[in-house]
Amino acid sequence: MIDIRAITKQFPGVVALKDVSFDVRPGEFHSICGENGAGKSTLMKILSGVITSYEGQLIVREQPAAFRGTRDAEQAGISIIHQELNLVEQLSAAANIFLGRERRRGLAFLDDRAMEREAAELFQQLECEVRPSQPVGELRVGDQQLVEIAKALSLKSEILIMDEPT
C-alpha cells in the first residue's frame, strides 16, 4: 500500500531523518516510537504532504508519489491527525469536521442537516457522546481530539496517521 524508501530530511544544522525505510500493507498497524526530536513528527508530516521537500521516495499503491500538499496526500488516501488540535472553537463539531468540504444544497446554501447527520454517524462509530451541533470550544480536550479523529474518518482514507494521539 505504501513504501517509504530511504527518506532523509534535513533542517538547517539538524538531520531530522536519515535513511528511513519501511512499508505498510492493508490491515497492518504500525507504531513509531522515539524520544523528543527523533523525527517522528517530521516523518508524519512528510507522509501527509505537510513537508514536501526531502530526499528519498514514497511509493503509494506501487506508484511514486510526490505530494505538493495535504490535498495530494488526502487524494492518495492518506489522512493525519496532528498532535496539535486544528479546530475553530466557535464552530460546531460538525462544521469543524467538514470545514473546507461543506455539504451544500444547490450552489449557495450549506446543508447543515446533512453535515450534522454525517457527524452523528461518525461519533456513533467512535462510541462517543459529542453532539454535532455543540461548539468545540465547549468540549473537553479529549472530546476535541475525537472531533479531529471524526474529521480524518470523514475523508474515508485508507491510511490514517495519528501523531501522538494520547
GROMACS .gro file of C-alpha atoms in nm:
model
  166
    1MET     CA    1   0.000   0.000   0.000
    2ILE     CA    2   0.277   0.248   0.094
    3ASP     CA    3   0.654   0.207   0.079
    4ILE     CA    4   0.885   0.457   0.245
    5ARG     CA    5   1.230   0.432   0.088
    6ALA     CA    6   1.545   0.596   0.220
    7ILE     CA    7   1.369   0.912   0.345
    8THR     CA    8   1.613   1.177   0.468
    9LYS     CA    9   1.514   1.523   0.586
   10GLN     CA   10   1.750   1.796   0.699
   11PHE     CA   11   1.675   2.132   0.853
   12PRO     CA   12   1.948   2.396   0.897
   13GLY     CA   13   2.200   2.236   1.130
   14VAL     CA   14   1.985   1.928   1.204
   15VAL     CA   15   1.936   1.591   1.037
   16ALA     CA   16   1.577   1.511   1.138
   17LEU     CA   17   1.553   1.182   0.944
   18LYS     CA   18   1.828   0.972   0.792
   19ASP     CA   19   1.762   0.686   0.551
   20VAL     CA   20   1.423   0.580   0.694
   21SER     CA   21   1.264   0.286   0.513
   22PHE     CA   22   0.962   0.066   0.586
   23ASP     CA   23   0.635  -0.040   0.426
   24VAL     CA   24   0.271  -0.056   0.531
   25ARG     CA   25   0.031  -0.315   0.393
   26PRO     CA   26  -0.351  -0.329   0.417
   27GLY     CA   27  -0.473  -0.424   0.764
   28GLU     CA   28  -0.143  -0.350   0.937
   29PHE     CA   29  -0.092  -0.121   1.234
   30HIS     CA   30   0.245   0.044   1.292
   31SER     CA   31   0.376   0.243   1.584
   32ILE     CA   32   0.679   0.468   1.559
   33CYS     CA   33   0.840   0.540   1.893
   34GLY     CA   34   1.130   0.759   1.995
   35GLU     CA   35   1.243   1.043   2.212
   36ASN     CA   36   1.154   1.407   2.151
   37GLY     CA   37   1.343   1.530   1.847
   38ALA     CA   38   1.382   1.181   1.698
   39GLY     CA   39   1.196   1.280   1.379
   40LYS     CA   40   0.860   1.109   1.435
   41SER     CA   41   0.651   1.418   1.363
   42THR     CA   42   0.874   1.509   1.067
   43LEU     CA   43   0.807   1.167   0.912
   44MET     CA   44   0.433   1.203   0.970
   45LYS     CA   45   0.438   1.546   0.805
   46ILE     CA   46   0.618   1.404   0.500
   47LEU     CA   47   0.369   1.117   0.470
   48SER     CA   48   0.074   1.357   0.492
   49GLY     CA   49   0.206   1.619   0.249
   50VAL     CA   50   0.278   1.892   0.505
   51ILE     CA   51   0.652   1.870   0.431
   52THR     CA   52   0.714   1.841   0.056
   53SER     CA   53   1.092   1.874   0.031
   54TYR     CA   54   1.300   1.570   0.132
   55GLU     CA   55   1.531   1.303  -0.007
   56GLY     CA   56   1.410   0.951  -0.075
   57GLN     CA   57   1.094   0.813  -0.224
   58LEU     CA   58   0.732   0.746  -0.130
   59ILE     CA   59   0.552   0.473  -0.321
   60VAL     CA   60   0.172   0.460  -0.283
   61ARG     CA   61  -0.010   0.165  -0.440
   62GLU     CA   62   0.305   0.082  -0.637
   63GLN     CA   63   0.322   0.432  -0.790
   64PRO     CA   64   0.579   0.701  -0.699
   65ALA     CA   65   0.416   0.982  -0.502
   66ALA     CA   66   0.537   1.341  -0.470
   67PHE     CA   67   0.283   1.526  -0.260
   68ARG     CA   68   0.266   1.901  -0.321
   69GLY     CA   69   0.048   1.944  -0.015
   70THR     CA   70  -0.203   1.781   0.216
   71ARG     CA   71  -0.474   1.766  -0.054
   72ASP     CA   72  -0.248   1.543  -0.266
   73ALA     CA   73  -0.195   1.310   0.030
   74GLU     CA   74  -0.569   1.303   0.103
   75GLN     CA   75  -0.643   1.222  -0.263
   76ALA     CA   76  -0.393   0.936  -0.232
   77GLY     CA   77  -0.593   0.806   0.067
   78ILE     CA   78  -0.368   0.933   0.349
   79SER     CA   79  -0.500   1.139   0.641
   80ILE     CA   80  -0.326   1.266   0.953
   81ILE     CA   81  -0.442   1.361   1.297
   82HIS     CA   82  -0.181   1.607   1.420
   83GLN     CA   83  -0.077   1.626   1.785
   84GLU     CA   84  -0.181   1.993   1.781
   85LEU     CA   85  -0.558   2.037   1.759
   86ASN     CA   86  -0.666   2.215   1.441
   87LEU     CA   87  -1.018   2.325   1.530
   88VAL     CA   88  -1.216   2.650   1.523
   89GLU     CA   89  -1.353   2.682   1.876
   90GLN     CA   90  -1.655   2.894   1.775
   91LEU     CA   91  -1.777   2.643   1.516
   92SER     CA   92  -1.979   2.332   1.589
   93ALA     CA   93  -1.826   1.987   1.591
   94ALA     CA   94  -1.999   1.911   1.257
   95ALA     CA   95  -1.880   2.238   1.098
   96ASN     CA   96  -1.522   2.159   1.205
   97ILE     CA   97  -1.538   1.810   1.057
   98PHE     CA   98  -1.647   1.941   0.716
   99LEU     CA   99  -1.463   2.275   0.716
  100GLY     CA  100  -1.348   2.337   0.359
  101ARG     CA  101  -1.557   2.042   0.238
  102GLU     CA  102  -1.902   2.164   0.338
  103ARG     CA  103  -2.208   1.976   0.219
  104ARG     CA  104  -2.432   2.201   0.009
  105ARG     CA  105  -2.790   2.224  -0.109
  106GLY     CA  106  -2.769   2.372  -0.454
  107LEU     CA  107  -2.488   2.616  -0.526
  108ALA     CA  108  -2.521   2.862  -0.240
  109PHE     CA  109  -2.669   2.701   0.071
  110LEU     CA  110  -2.491   2.489   0.330
  111ASP     CA  111  -2.668   2.165   0.416
  112ASP     CA  112  -2.628   2.178   0.794
  113ARG     CA  113  -2.864   1.884   0.845
  114ALA     CA  114  -2.657   1.658   0.619
  115MET     CA  115  -2.333   1.759   0.793
  116GLU     CA  116  -2.484   1.705   1.139
  117ARG     CA  117  -2.627   1.368   1.032
  118GLU     CA  118  -2.290   1.252   0.893
  119ALA     CA  119  -2.111   1.384   1.203
  120ALA     CA  120  -2.355   1.195   1.429
  121GLU     CA  121  -2.280   0.873   1.237
  122LEU     CA  122  -1.905   0.930   1.279
  123PHE     CA  123  -1.944   0.995   1.653
  124GLN     CA  124  -2.157   0.681   1.682
  125GLN     CA  125  -1.877   0.479   1.515
  126LEU     CA  126  -1.635   0.627   1.769
  127GLU     CA  127  -1.878   0.541   2.051
  128CYS     CA  128  -1.867   0.893   2.192
  129GLU     CA  129  -2.137   1.133   2.301
  130VAL     CA  130  -2.024   1.451   2.125
  131ARG     CA  131  -2.322   1.643   1.988
  132PRO     CA  132  -2.262   1.756   1.627
  133SER     CA  133  -2.419   2.097   1.697
  134GLN     CA  134  -2.203   2.171   2.002
  135PRO     CA  135  -1.929   2.437   1.963
  136VAL     CA  136  -1.592   2.263   2.000
  137GLY     CA  137  -1.476   2.536   2.239
  138GLU     CA  138  -1.723   2.393   2.492
  139LEU     CA  139  -1.581   2.040   2.463
  140ARG     CA  140  -1.319   1.880   2.686
  141VAL     CA  141  -0.980   1.830   2.520
  142GLY     CA  142  -1.042   1.455   2.488
  143ASP     CA  143  -1.368   1.520   2.303
  144GLN     CA  144  -1.195   1.777   2.081
  145GLN     CA  145  -0.948   1.501   1.989
  146LEU     CA  146  -1.246   1.282   1.894
  147VAL     CA  147  -1.367   1.561   1.662
  148GLU     CA  148  -1.023   1.552   1.496
  149ILE     CA  149  -1.049   1.173   1.459
  150ALA     CA  150  -1.400   1.206   1.312
  151LYS     CA  151  -1.267   1.464   1.067
  152ALA     CA  152  -1.000   1.221   0.947
  153LEU     CA  153  -1.250   0.935   0.925
  154SER     CA  154  -1.485   1.153   0.718
  155LEU     CA  155  -1.221   1.156   0.443
  156LYS     CA  156  -1.256   0.776   0.412
  157SER     CA  157  -0.879   0.741   0.393
  158GLU     CA  158  -0.709   0.404   0.362
  159ILE     CA  159  -0.412   0.517   0.572
  160LEU     CA  160  -0.471   0.706   0.897
  161ILE     CA  161  -0.168   0.859   1.067
  162MET     CA  162  -0.201   0.965   1.430
  163ASP     CA  163   0.077   1.188   1.561
  164GLU     CA  164   0.087   1.143   1.941
  165PRO     CA  165  -0.281   1.054   1.976
  166THR     CA  166  -0.287   1.035   2.356
   0.00000   0.00000   0.00000
